[in-house]
Tab-separated table of C-alpha atoms in Angstrom:
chain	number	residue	atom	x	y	z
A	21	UNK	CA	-12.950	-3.247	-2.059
A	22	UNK	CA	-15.013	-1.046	-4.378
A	23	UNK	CA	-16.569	2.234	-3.457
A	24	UNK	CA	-19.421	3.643	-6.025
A	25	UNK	CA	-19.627	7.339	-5.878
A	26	UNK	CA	-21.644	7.156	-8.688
A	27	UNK	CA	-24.428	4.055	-9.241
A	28	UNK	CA	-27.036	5.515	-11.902
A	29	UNK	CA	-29.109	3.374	-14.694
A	30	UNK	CA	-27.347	3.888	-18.050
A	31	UNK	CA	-28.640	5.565	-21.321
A	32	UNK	CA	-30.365	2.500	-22.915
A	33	UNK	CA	-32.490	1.794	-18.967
A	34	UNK	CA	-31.140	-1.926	-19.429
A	35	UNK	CA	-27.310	-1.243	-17.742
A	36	UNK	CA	-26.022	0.502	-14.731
A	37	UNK	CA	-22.504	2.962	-14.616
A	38	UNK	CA	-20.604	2.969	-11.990
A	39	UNK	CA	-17.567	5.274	-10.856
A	40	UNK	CA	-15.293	5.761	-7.964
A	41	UNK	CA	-12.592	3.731	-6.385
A	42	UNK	CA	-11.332	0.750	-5.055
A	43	UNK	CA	-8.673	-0.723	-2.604
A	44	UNK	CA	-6.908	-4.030	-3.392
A	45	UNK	CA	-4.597	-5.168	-0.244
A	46	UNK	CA	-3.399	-8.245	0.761
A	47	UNK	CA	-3.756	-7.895	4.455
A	48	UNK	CA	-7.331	-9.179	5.964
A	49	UNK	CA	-9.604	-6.343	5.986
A	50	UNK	CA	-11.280	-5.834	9.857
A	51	UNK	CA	-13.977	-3.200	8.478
A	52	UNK	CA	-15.498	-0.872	5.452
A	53	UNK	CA	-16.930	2.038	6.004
A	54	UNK	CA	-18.179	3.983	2.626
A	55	UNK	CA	-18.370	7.484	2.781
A	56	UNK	CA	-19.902	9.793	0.640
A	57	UNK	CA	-18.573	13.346	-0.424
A	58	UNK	CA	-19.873	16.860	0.222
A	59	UNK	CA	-21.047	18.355	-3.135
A	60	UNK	CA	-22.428	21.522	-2.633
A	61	UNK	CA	-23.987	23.700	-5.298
A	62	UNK	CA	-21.490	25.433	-7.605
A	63	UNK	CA	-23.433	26.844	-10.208
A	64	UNK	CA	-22.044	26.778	-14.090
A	65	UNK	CA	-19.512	24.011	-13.000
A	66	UNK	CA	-18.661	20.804	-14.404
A	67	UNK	CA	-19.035	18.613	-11.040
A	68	UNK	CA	-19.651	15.034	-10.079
A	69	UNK	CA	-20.015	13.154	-6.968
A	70	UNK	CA	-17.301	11.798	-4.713
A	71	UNK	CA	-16.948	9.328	-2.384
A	72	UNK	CA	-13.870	7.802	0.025
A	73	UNK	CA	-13.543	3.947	1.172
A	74	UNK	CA	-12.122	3.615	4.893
A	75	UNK	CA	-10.425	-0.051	5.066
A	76	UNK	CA	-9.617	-1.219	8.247
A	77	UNK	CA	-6.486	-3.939	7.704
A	78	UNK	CA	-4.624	-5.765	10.281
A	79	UNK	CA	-0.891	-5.937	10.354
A	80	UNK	CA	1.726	-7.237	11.986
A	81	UNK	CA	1.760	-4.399	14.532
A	82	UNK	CA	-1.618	-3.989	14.981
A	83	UNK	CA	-4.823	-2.332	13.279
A	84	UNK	CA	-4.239	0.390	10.669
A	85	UNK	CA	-6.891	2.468	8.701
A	86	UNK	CA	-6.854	3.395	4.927
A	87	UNK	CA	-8.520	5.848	3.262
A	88	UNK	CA	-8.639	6.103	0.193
A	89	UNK	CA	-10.247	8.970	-2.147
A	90	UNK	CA	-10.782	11.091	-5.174
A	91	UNK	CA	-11.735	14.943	-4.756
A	92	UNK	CA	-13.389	16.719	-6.872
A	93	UNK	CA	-11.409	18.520	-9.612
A	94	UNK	CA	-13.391	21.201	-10.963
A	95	UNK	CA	-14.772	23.057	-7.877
A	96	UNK	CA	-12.643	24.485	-5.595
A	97	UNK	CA	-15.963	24.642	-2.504
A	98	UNK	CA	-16.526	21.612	-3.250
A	99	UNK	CA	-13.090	20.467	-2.993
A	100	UNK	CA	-12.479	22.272	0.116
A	101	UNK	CA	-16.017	21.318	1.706
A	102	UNK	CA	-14.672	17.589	0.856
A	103	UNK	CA	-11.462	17.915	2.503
A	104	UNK	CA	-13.404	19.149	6.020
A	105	UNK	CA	-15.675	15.917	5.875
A	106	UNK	CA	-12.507	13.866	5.639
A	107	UNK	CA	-11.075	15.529	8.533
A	108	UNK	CA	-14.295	15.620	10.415
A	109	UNK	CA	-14.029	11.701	10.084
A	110	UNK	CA	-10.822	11.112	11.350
A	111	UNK	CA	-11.797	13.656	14.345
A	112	UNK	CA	-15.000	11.630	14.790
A	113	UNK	CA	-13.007	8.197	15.020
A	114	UNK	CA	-10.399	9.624	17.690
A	115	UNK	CA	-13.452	11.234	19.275
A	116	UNK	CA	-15.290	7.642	20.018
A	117	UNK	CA	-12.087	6.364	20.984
A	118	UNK	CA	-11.545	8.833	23.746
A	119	UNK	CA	-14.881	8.680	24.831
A	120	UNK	CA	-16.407	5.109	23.386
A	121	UNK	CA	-19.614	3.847	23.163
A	122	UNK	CA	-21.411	1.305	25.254
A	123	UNK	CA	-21.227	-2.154	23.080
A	124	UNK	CA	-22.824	-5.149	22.327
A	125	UNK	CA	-21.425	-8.569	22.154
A	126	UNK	CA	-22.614	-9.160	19.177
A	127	UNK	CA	-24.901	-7.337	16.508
A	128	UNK	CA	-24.846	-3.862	14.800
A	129	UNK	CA	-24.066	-2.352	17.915
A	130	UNK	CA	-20.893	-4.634	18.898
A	131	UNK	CA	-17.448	-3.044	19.044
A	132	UNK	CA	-16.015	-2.282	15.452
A	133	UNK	CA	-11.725	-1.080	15.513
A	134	UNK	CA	-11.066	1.698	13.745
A	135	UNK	CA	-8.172	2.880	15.071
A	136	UNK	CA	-6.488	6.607	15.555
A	137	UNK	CA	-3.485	5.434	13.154
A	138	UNK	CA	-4.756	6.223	9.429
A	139	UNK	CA	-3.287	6.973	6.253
A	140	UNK	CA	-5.266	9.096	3.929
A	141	UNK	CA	-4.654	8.699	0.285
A	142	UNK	CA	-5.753	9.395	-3.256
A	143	UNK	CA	-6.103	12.062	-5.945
A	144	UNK	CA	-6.693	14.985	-4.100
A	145	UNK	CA	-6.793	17.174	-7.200
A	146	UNK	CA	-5.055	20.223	-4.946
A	147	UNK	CA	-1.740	21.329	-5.391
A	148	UNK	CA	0.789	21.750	-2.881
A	149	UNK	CA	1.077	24.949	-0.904
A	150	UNK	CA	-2.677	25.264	-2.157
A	151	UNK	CA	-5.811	26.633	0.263
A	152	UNK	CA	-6.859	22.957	0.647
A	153	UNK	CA	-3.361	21.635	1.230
A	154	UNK	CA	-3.440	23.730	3.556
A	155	UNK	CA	-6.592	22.691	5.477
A	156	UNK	CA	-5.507	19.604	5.240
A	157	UNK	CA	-3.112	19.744	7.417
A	158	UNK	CA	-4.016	22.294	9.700
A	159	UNK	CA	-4.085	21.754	13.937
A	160	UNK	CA	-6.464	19.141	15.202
A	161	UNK	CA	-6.934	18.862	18.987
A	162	UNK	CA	-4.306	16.779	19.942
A	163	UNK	CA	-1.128	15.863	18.429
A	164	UNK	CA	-1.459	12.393	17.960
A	165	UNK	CA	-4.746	12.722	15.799
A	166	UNK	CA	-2.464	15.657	13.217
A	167	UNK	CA	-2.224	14.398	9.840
A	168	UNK	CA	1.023	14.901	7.902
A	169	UNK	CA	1.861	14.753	4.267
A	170	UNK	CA	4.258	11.972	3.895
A	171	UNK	CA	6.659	13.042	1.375
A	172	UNK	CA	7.827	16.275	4.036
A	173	UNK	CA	8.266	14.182	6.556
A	174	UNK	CA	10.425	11.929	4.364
A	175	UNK	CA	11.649	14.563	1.788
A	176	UNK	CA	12.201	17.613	4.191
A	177	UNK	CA	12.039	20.748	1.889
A	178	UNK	CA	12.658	18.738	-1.383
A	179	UNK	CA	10.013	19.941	-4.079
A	180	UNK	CA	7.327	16.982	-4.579
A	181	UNK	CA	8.453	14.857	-7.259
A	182	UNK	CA	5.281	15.364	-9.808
A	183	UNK	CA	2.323	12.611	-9.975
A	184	UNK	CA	0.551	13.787	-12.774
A	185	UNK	CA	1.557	16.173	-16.583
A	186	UNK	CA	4.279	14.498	-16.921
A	187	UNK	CA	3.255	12.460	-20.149
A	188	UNK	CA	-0.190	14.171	-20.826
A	189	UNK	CA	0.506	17.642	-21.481
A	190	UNK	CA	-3.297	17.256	-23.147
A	191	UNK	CA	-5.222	17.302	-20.131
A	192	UNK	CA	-2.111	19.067	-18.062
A	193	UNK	CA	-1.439	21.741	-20.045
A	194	UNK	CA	0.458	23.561	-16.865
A	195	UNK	CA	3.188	20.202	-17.441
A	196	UNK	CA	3.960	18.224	-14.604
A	197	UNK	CA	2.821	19.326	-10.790
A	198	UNK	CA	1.767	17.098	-7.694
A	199	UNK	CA	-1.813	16.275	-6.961
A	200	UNK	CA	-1.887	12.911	-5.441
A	201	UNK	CA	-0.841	12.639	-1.681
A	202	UNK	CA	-0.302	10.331	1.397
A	203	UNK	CA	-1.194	11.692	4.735
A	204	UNK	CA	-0.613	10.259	7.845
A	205	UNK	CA	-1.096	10.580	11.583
A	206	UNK	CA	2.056	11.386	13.750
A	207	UNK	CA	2.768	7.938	14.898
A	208	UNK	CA	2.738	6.274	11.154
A	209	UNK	CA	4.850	9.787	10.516
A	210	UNK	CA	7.726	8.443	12.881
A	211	UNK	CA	7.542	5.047	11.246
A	212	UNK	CA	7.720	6.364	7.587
A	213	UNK	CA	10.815	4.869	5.813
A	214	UNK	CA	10.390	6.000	2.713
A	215	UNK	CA	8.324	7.724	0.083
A	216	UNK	CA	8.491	7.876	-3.801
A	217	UNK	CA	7.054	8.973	-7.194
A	218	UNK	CA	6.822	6.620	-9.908
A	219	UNK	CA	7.884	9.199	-12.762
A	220	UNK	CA	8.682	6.577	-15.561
A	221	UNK	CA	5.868	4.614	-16.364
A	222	UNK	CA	2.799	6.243	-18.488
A	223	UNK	CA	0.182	4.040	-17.893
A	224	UNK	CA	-1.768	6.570	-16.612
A	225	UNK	CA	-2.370	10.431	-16.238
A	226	UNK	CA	-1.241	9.861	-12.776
A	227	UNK	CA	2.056	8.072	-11.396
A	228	UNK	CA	2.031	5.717	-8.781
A	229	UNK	CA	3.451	6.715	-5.222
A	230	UNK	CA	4.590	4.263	-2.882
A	231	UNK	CA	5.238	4.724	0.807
A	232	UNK	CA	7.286	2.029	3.637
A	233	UNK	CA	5.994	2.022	6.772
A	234	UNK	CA	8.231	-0.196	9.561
């Protein structure tokens, strides 16, 4: 499943660019929901748009939503405005659940899951300990709707392992540092078996992270 953040008419007006992200799974995918980014005006800054794809997949155990995203890197309010719409959607889905909607059998008004349990993922382009860390993981409502970041509850105090600088020391002049995170809600959190850093392969600026959910 593809998300465009960006769709715009190329420089020759006979092609189209595209950029944002996608999400390949092998479980049958329920619902897509594409969500576009907050980019508020930061003057003098090199910004672009953003978007995040929510999948919902079904497993073995039941529904489960993904989302998956790439914040912006330059702008830190944009960054931060970004990481309060993807809260505000998880709050919004918990929200209708506690208090749902009258439905239709059938139609664009017919009952759609999207359940509380989510993982969030992606390049978050913050680093750990940050402002927007931070907010990201700061007190919703009620516990079951908190979002957690993955490698704590698996790693405890253990320093992230780093995702990106490792090989590229061009564009991550700082060396190697975590920017890329899974978060998930508290029941996913007591299911986590384990979570890891590719470190060894350099197909990419970024290495791949892997989590096991039971």
């Amino acid at each position: 499943v593809f998300g465009a953040a960006v769709d715009a008419i190329g420089q020759d007006l006979d092609s189209r660019w595209q950029f944002g992200n996608v999400t390949l799974t092998r479980l049958p995918v329920l619902s897509v929901f594409h969500h576009p980014l907050p980019q508020p005006a930061d003057g003098g800054v090199r910004h672009m748009a953003r978007q995040a794809i929510e999948l919902t997949v079904a497993t073995g155990t039941g529904p489960l939503r993904i989302v998956n995203t790439h914040l912006e890197y330059h702008s830190l309010g944009q960054r931060l405005a970004q990481v309060e719409r993807l809260r505000s959607l998880h709050a919004e889905v918990c929200e209708n659940l506690l208090e749902p909607p009258k439905f239709d059998a059938g139609g664009p008004y017919q009952r759609i899951g999207r359940p509380e349990h989510c993982v969030m993922c992606g390049d978050f382009n913050m680093t750990v300990g940050s402002h927007e860390y931070q907010a990201m993981l700061a007190p919703f409502e009620t516990a079951e709707t908190q979002l957690y970041d993955a490698w704590r509850i698996v790693q405890g105090d253990t320093a992230h392992d780093p995702t990106c600088g490792i090989f590229d020391r061009e564009q991550w002049p700082d060396g190697p540092h975590c920017r890329d995170y899974f978060f998930v809600t508290a029941e996913l959190a007591r299911s986590l078996k384990e979570m890891t850093v590719d470190t060894q392969t350099n197909a990419s600026d970024h290495q791949p992270l892997m989590v096991h959910i039971d």
